[in-house]
mmCIF file of C-alpha atoms in Angstrom:
data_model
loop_
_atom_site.group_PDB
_atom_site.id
_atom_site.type_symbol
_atom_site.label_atom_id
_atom_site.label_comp_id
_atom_site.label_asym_id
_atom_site.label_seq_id
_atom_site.Cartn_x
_atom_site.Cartn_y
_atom_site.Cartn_z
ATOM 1 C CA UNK Z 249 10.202 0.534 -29.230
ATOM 2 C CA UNK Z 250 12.841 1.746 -31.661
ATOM 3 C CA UNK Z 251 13.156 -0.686 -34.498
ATOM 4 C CA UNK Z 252 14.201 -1.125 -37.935
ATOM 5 C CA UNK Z 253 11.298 -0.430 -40.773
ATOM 6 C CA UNK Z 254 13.330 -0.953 -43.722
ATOM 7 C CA UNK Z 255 16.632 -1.171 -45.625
ATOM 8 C CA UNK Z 256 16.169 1.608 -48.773
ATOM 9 C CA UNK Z 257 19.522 2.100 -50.588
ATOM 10 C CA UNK Z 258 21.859 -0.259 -48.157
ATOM 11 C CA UNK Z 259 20.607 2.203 -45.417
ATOM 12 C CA UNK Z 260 18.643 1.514 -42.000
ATOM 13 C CA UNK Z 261 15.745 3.002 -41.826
ATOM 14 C CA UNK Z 262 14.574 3.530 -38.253
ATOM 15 C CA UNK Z 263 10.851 3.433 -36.752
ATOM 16 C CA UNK Z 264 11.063 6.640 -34.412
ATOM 17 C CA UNK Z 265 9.089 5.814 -30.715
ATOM 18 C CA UNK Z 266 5.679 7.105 -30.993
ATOM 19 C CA UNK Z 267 4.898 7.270 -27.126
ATOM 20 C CA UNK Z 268 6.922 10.571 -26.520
ATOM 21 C CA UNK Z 269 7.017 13.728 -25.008
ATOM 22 C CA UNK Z 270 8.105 16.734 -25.970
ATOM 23 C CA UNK Z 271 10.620 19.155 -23.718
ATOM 24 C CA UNK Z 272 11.125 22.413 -25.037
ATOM 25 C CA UNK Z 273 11.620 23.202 -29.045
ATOM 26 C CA UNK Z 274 14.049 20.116 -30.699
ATOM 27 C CA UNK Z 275 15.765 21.596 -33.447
ATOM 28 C CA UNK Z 276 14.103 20.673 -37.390
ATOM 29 C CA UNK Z 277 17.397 18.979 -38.485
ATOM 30 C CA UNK Z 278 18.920 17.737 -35.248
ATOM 31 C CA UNK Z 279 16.772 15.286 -32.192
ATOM 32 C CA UNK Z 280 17.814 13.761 -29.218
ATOM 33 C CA UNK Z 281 15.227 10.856 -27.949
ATOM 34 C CA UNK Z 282 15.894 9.798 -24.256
ATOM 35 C CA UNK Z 283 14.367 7.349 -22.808
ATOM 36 C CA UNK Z 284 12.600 7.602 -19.291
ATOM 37 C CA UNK Z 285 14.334 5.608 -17.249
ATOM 38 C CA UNK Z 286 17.348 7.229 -17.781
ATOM 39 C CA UNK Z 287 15.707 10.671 -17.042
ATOM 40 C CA UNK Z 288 14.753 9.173 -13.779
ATOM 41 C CA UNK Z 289 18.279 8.080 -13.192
ATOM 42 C CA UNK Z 290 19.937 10.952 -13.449
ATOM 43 C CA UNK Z 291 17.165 13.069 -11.542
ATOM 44 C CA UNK Z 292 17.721 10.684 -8.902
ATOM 45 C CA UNK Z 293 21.211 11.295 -9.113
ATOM 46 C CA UNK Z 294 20.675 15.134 -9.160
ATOM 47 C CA UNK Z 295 17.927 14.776 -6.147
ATOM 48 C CA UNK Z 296 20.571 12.981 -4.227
ATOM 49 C CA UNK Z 297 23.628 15.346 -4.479
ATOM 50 C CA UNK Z 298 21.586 18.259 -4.460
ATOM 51 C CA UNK Z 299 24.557 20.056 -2.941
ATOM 52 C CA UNK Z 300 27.234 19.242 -4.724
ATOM 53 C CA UNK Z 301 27.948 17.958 -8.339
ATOM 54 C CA UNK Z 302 27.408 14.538 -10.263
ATOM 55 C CA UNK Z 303 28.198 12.925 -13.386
ATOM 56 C CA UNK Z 304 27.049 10.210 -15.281
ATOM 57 C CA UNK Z 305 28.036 8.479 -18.701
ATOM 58 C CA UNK Z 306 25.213 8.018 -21.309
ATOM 59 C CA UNK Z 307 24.650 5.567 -23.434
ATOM 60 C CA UNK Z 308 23.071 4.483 -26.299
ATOM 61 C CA UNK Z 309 23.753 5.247 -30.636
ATOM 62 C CA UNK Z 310 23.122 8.005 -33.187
ATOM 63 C CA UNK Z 311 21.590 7.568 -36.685
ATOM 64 C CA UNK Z 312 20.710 9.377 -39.658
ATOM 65 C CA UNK Z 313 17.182 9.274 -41.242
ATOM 66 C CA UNK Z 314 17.166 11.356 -44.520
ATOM 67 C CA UNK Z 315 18.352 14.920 -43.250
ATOM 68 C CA UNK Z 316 17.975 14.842 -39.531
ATOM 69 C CA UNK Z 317 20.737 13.486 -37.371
ATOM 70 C CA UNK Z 318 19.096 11.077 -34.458
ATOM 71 C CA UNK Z 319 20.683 10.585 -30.967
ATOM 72 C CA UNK Z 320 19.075 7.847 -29.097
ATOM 73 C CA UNK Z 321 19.878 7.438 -25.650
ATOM 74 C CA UNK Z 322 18.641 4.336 -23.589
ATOM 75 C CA UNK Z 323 21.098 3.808 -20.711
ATOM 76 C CA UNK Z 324 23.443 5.591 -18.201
ATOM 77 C CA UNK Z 325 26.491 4.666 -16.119
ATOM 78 C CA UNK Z 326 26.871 6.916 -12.631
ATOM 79 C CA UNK Z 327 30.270 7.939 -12.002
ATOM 80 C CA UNK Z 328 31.185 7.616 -8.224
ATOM 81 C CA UNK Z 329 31.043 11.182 -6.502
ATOM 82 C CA UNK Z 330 34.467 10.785 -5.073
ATOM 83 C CA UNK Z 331 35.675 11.530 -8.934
ATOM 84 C CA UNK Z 332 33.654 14.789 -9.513
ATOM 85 C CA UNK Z 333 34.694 17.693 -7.916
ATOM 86 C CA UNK Z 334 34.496 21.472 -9.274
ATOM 87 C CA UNK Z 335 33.250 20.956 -12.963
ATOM 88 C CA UNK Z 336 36.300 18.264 -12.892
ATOM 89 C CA UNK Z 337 36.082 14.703 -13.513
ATOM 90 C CA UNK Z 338 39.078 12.458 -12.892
ATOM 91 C CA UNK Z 339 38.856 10.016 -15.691
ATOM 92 C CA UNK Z 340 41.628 7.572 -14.595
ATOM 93 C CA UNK Z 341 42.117 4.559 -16.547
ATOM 94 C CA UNK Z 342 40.654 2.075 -13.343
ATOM 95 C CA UNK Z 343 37.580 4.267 -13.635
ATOM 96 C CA UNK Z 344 37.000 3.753 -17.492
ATOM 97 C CA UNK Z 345 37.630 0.772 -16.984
ATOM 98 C CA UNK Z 346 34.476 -0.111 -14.672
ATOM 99 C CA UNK Z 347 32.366 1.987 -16.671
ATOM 100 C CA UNK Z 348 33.376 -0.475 -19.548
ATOM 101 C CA UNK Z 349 32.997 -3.483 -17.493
ATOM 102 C CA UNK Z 350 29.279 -2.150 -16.595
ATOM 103 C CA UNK Z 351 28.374 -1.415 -20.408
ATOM 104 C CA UNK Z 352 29.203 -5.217 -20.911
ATOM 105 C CA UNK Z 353 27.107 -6.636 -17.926
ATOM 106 C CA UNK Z 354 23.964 -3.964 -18.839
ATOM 107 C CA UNK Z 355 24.591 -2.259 -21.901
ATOM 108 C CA UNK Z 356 26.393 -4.821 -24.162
ATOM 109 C CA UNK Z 357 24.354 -3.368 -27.028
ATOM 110 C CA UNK Z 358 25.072 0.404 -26.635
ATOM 111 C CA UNK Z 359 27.624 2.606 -27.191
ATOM 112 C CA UNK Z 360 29.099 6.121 -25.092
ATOM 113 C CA UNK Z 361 27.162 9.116 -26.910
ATOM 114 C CA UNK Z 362 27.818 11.603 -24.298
ATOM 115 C CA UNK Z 363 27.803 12.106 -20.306
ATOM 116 C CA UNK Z 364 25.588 13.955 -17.740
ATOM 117 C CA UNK Z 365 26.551 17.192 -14.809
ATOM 118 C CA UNK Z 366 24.679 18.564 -12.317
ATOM 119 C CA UNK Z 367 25.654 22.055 -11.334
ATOM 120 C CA UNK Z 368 24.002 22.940 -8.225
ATOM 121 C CA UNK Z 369 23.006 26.828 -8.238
ATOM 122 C CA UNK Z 370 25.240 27.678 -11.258
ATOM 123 C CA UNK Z 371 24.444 28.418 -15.082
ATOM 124 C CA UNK Z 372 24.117 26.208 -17.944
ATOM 125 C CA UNK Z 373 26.514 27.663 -19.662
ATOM 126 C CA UNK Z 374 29.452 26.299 -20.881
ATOM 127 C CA UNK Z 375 33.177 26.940 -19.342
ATOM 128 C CA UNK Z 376 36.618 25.821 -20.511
ATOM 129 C CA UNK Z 377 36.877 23.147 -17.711
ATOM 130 C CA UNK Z 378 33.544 21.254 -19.202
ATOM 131 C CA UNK Z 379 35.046 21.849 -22.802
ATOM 132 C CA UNK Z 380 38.156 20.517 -21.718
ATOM 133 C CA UNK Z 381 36.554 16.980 -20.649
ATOM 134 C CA UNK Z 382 34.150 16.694 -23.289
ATOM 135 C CA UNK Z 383 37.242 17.110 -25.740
ATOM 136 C CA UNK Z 384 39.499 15.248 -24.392
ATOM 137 C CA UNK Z 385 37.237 12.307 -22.813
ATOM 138 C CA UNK Z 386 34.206 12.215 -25.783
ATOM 139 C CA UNK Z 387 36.052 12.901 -28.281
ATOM 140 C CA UNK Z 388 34.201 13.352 -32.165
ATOM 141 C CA UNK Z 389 30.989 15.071 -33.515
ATOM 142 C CA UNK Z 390 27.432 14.542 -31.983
ATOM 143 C CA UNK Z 391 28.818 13.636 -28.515
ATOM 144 C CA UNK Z 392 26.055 15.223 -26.200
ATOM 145 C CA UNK Z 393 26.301 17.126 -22.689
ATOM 146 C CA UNK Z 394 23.249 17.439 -20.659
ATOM 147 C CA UNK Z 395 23.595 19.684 -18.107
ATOM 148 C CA UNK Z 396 21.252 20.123 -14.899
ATOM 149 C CA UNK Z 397 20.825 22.737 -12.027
ATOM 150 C CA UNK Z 398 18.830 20.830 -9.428
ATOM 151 C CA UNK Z 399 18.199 23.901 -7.298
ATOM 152 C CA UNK Z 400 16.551 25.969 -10.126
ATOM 153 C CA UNK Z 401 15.208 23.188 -11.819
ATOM 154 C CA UNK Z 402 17.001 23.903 -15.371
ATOM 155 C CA UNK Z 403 18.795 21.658 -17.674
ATOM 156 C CA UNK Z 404 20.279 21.856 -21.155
ATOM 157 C CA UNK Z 405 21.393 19.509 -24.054
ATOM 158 C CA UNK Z 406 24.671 20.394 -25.953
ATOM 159 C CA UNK Z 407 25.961 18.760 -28.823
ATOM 160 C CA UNK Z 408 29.980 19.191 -29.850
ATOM 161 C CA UNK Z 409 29.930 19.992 -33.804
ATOM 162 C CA UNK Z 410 31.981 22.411 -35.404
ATOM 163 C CA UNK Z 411 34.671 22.593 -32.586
ATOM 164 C CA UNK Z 412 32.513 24.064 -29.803
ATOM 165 C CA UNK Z 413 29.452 22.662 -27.474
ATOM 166 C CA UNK Z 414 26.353 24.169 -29.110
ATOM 167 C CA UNK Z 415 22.814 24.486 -26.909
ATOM 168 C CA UNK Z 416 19.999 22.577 -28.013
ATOM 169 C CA UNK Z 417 16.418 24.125 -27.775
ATOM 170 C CA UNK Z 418 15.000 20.923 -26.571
ATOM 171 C CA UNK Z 419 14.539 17.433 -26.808
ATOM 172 C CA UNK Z 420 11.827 14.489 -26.476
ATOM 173 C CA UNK Z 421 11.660 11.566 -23.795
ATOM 174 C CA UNK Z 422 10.603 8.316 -25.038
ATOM 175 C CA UNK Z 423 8.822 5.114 -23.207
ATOM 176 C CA UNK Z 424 9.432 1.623 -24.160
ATOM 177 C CA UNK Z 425 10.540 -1.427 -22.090
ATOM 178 C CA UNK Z 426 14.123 -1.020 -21.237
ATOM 179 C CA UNK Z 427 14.860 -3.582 -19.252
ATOM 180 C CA UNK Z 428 19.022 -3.329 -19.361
ATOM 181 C CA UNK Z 429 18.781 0.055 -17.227
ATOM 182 C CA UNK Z 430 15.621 -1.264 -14.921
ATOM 183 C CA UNK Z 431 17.932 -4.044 -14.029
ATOM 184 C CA UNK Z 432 20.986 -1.422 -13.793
ATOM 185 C CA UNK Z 433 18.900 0.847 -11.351
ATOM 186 C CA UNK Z 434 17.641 -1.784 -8.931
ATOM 187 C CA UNK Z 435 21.251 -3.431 -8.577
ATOM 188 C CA UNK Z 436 22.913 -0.089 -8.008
ATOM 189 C CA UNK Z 437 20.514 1.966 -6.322
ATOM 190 C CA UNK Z 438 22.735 1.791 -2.636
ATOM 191 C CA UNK Z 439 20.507 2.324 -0.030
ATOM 192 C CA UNK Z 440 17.178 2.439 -2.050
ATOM 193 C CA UNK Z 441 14.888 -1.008 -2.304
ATOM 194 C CA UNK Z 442 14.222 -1.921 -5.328
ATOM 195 C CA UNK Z 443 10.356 -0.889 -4.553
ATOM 196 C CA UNK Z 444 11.259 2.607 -4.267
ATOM 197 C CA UNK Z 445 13.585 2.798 -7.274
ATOM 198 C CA UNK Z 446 10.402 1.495 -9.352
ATOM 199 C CA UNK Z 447 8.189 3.541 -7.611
ATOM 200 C CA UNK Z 448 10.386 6.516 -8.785
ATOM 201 C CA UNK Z 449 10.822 5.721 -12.448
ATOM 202 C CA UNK Z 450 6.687 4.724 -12.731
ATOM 203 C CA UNK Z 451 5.622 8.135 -11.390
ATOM 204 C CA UNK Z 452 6.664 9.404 -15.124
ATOM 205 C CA UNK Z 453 4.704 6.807 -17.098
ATOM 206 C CA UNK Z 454 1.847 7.976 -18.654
ATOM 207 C CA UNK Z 455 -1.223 5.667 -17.520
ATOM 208 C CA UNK Z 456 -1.529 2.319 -19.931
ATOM 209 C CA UNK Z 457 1.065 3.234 -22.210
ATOM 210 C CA UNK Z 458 0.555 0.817 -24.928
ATOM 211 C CA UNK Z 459 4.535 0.344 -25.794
ATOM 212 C CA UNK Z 460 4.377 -1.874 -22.311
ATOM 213 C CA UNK Z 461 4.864 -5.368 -21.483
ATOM 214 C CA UNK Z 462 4.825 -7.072 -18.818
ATOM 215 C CA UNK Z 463 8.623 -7.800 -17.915
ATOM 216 C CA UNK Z 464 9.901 -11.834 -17.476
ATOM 217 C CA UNK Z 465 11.343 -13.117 -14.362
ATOM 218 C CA UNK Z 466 14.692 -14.381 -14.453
ATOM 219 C CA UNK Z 467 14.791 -17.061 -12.096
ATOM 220 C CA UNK Z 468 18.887 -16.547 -12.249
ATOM 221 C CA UNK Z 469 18.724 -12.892 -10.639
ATOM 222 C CA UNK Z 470 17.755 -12.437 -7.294
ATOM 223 C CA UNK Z 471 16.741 -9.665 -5.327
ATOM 224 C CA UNK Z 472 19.261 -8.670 -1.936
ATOM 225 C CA UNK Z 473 17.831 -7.820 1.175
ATOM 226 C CA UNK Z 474 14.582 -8.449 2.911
ATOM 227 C CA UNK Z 475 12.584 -7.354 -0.018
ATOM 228 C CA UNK Z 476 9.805 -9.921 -0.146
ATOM 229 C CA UNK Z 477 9.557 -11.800 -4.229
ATOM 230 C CA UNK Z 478 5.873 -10.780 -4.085
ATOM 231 C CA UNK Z 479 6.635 -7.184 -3.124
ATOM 232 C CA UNK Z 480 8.990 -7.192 -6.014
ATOM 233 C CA UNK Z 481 6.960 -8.456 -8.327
ATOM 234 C CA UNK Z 482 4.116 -6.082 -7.322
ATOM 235 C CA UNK Z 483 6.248 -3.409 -7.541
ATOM 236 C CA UNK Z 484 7.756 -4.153 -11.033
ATOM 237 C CA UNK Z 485 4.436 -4.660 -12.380
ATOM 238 C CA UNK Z 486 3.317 -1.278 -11.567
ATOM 239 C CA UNK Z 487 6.614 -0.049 -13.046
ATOM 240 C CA UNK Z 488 5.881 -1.428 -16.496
ATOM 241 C CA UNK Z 489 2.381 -0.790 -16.598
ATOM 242 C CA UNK Z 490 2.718 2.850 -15.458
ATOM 243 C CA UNK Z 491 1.061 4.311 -13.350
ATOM 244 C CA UNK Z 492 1.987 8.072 -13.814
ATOM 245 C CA UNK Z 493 0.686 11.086 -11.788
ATOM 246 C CA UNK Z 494 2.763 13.841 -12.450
ATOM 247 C CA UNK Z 495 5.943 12.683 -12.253
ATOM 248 C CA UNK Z 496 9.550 11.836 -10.885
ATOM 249 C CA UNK Z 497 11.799 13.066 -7.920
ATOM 250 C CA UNK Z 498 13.128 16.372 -8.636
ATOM 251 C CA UNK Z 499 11.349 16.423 -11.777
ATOM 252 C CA UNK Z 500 8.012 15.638 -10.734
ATOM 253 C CA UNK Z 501 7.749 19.438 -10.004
ATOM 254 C CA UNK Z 502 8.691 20.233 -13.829
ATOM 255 C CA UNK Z 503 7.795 17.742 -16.443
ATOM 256 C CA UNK Z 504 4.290 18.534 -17.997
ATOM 257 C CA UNK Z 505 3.072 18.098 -21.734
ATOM 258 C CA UNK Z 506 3.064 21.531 -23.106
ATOM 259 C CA UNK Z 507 2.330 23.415 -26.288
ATOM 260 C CA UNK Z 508 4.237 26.526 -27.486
ATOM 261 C CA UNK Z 509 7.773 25.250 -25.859
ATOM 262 C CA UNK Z 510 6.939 27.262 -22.666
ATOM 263 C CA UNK Z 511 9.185 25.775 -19.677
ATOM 264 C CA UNK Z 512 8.363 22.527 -18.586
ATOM 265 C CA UNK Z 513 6.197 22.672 -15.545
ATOM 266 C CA UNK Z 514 4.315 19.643 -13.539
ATOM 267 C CA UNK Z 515 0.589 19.063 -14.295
ATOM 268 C CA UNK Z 516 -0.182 19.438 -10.280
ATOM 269 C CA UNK Z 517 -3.501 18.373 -9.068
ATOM 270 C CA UNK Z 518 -4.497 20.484 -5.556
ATOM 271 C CA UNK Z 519 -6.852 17.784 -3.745
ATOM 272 C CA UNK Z 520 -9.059 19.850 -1.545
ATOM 273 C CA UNK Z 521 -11.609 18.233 1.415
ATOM 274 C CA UNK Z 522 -15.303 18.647 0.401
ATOM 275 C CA UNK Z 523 -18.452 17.831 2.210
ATOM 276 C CA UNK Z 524 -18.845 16.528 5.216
ATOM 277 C CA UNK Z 525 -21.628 13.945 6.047
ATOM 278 C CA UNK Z 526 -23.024 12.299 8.806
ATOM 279 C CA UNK Z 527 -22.320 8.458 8.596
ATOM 280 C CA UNK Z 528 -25.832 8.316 10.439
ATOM 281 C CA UNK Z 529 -27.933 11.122 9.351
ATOM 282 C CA UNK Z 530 -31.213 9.366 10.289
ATOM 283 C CA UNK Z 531 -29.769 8.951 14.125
ATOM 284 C CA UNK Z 532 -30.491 11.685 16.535
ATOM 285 C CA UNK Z 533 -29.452 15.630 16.028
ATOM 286 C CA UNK Z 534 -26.461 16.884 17.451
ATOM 287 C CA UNK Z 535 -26.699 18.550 21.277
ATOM 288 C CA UNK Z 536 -26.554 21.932 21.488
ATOM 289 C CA UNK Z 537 -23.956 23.966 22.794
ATOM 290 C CA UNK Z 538 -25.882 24.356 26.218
ATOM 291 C CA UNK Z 539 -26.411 20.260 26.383
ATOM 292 C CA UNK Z 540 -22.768 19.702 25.248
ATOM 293 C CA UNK Z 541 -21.607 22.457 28.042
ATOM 294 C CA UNK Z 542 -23.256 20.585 30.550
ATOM 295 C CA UNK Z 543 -22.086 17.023 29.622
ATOM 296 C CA UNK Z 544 -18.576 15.752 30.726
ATOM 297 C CA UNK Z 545 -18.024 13.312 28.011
ATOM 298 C CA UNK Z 546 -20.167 13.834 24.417
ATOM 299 C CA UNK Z 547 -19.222 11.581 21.735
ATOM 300 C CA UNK Z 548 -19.005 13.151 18.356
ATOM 301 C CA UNK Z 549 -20.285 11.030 15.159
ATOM 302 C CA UNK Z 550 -18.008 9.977 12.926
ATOM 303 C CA UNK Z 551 -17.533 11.940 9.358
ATOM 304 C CA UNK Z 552 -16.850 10.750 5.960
ATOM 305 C CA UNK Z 553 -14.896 13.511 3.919
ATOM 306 C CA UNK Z 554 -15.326 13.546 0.276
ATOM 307 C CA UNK Z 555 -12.424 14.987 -1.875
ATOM 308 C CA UNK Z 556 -12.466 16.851 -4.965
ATOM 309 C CA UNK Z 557 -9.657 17.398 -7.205
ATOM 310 C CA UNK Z 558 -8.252 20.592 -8.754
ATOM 311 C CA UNK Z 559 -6.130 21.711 -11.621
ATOM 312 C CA UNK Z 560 -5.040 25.434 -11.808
ATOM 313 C CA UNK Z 561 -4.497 26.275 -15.460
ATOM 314 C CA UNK Z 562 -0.922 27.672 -16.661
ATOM 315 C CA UNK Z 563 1.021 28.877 -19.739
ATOM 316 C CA UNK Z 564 0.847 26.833 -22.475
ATOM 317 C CA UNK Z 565 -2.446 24.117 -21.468
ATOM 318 C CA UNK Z 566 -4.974 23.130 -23.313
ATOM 319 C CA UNK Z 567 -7.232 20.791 -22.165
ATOM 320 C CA UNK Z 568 -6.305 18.204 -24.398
ATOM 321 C CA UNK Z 569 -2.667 17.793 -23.091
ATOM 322 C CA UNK Z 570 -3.950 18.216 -19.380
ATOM 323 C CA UNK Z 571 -6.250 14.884 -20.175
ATOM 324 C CA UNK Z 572 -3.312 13.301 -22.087
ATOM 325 C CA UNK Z 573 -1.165 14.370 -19.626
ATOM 326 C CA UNK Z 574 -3.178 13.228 -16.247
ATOM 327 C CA UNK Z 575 -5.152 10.265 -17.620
ATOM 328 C CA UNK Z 576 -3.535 9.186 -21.193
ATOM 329 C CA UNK Z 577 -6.667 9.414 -22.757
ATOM 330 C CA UNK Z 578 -8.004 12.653 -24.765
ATOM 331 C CA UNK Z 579 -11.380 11.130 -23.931
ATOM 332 C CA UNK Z 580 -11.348 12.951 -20.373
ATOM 333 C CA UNK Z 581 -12.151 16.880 -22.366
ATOM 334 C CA UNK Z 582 -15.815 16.114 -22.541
ATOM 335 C CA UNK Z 583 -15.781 14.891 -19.010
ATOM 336 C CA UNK Z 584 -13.765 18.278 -17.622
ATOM 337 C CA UNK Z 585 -15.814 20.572 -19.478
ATOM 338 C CA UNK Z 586 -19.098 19.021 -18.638
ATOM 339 C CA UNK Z 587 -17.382 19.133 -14.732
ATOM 340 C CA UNK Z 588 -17.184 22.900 -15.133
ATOM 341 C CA UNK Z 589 -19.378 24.333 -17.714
ATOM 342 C CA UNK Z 590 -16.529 25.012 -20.277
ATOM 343 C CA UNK Z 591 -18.831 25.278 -23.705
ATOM 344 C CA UNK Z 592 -15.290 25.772 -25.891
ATOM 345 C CA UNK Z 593 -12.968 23.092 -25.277
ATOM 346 C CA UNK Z 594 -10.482 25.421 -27.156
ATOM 347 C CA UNK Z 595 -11.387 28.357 -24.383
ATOM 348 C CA UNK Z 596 -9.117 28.091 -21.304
ATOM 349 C CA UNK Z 597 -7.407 31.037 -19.717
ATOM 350 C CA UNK Z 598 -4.408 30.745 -17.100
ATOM 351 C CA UNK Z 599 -4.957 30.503 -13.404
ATOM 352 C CA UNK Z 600 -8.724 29.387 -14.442
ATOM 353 C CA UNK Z 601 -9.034 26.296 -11.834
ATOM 354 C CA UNK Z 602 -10.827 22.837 -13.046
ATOM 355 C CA UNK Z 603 -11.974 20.321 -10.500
ATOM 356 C CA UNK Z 604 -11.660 17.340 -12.224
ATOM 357 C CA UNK Z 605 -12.845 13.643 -12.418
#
């Protein structure tokens, strides 16, 4: 959780999130922190309009720790699709003022920092219609832009300074309990139950992420539809515990912990059948072809089927973020390289595969 350490010189000092991940290369004097339930939002949002553009606002508050300027963002608004056409937005005042009116019901404690566009099959770069609404509608320095291409799978930060949008290299996604934009995403989700929309954000948790807590019930809210309480509950436990595998919807094919700032793949694992076994191997042999040939009706025993799991190796792993990565726990090398005879834990090579445990 992001909280206050200090006050040094009548300024804040902030506690930056620990539990984080890393996309790209962040720039030295300049970080954006997002947290993940607002990258699951807007993939969801990208996932569902794969073929044509949407926007979202983002919220949340920038600070200033020594020389680094800090964007934080923690929540997001959807605009309805009926206002985004071609790269345009049509921010009348009815609109702005339901975003408002959603800030105060979710979001009382953040503030606009920026907004969010899919462009579907286009560039990330940036054209005078997108500079046009991020001037005129988010106004002032350190506003951000994230832009996203859900059919390539690319996205970009940009941050206005200096009277033009400039690219960031990358930025870092943080995990804490952010219960404003859970709430947000099961009341909005149209269409979705509230188990899916969980299901969806938990897929990018990394396992027993130690910034968790178990969520309270508020006996006020209550869940629409046929959704059973104990489904819910089941289902929002396993959201704030976190039970990653590799990751969200569009993004679970990208996200994976990486060193060196290569692009940001998934950490895939390729389950494979293994051995087959008798249930009964003490009962009698199998017939022959000749006795089978001859015999109308021949039962055939029933099989177990053992799997194995596999991890191909790519650009950028080490086994240490492939461990962090699958299991949240560096304790897993040993295990993998005792599962495949790697002496150097320091020695992997891409395309090398590793069954693991």
């Amino acid at each position: 959780m992001i909280e206050i350490m200090s006050q040094l010189n009548g300024q804040e000092k902030l506690k930056l999130p620990k539990n984080i991940r890393q996309i790209g290369l962040p720039e030295e004097k300049r970080k954006i922190y997002v947290e993940d339930y607002v990258v699951t939002y807007m993939n969801q949002l990208a996932s569902e309009y794969s073929n044509r553009q949407s926007a979202a606002i983002l919220l949340g508050f920038h600070a200033k720790q020594e020389d680094m300027q800090l964007t934080f963002i923690n929540g997001a608004v959807g605009i309805p699709a009926a206002e985004v056409e071609e790269d345009q937005i049509s921010f009348r005042s009815d609109l702005w003022e339901d975003i408002y009116s959603t800030m105060r019901k979710y979001f009382s404690n953040s503030e606009i920092v920026g907004w969010f566009l899919t462009r579907p099959g286009k560039s990330l770069g940036i054209n005078e219609k997108i500079t046009k609404i991020h001037v005129d509608q988010f106004p002032g320095n350190n506003k951000t832009l994230f832009l996203m291409d859900p059919l390539d799978r690319e996205e970009a930060f940009f941050i206005y300074e200096n009277g033009k949008l400039t690219r960031q290299q990358g930025y870092y996604i943080y995990y804490e309990r952010n219960e404003d934009m859970q709430n947000y995403m099961v009341e909005n989700r149209k269409g979705r139950g509230s188990e899916e929309v969980f299901e969806a954000a938990a897929l990018n948790k990394p396992v027993n992420a130690p910034n968790y807590t178990k969520r309270k019930e508020k006996p006020k809210k209550k869940h629409r539809g046929p959704v059973l309480a104990g489904t819910v509950a089941a289902a929002m436990a396993l959201v704030v515990v976190g039970m990653a595998l590799a990751n969200r919807l569009y993004l679970p094919d990208r996200l994976k912990m990486v060193s060196g700032g290569a692009k940001e793949e998934p950490l895939t694992i390729e389950v494979v059948e293994g051995a087959i076994e008798a249930n009964n191997p003490a009962e009698k042999p199998l017939e022959t072809f000749e006795d089978k040939k001859s015999s109308e009706d021949v039962a055939e025993p029933a099989v177990n089927v053992t799997a194995t799991k596999r991890y191909t190796v790519r650009k950028g792993d080490t086994l240490v973020n492939i461990s962090l990565g699958l299991y949240d726990d560096r304790d897993y090398v040993d295990i993998i390289c005792e599962m495949n005879g790697i002496e150097d834990p320091d020695v992997i090579y891409e395309g090398m595969v590793l069954e693991l445990p």
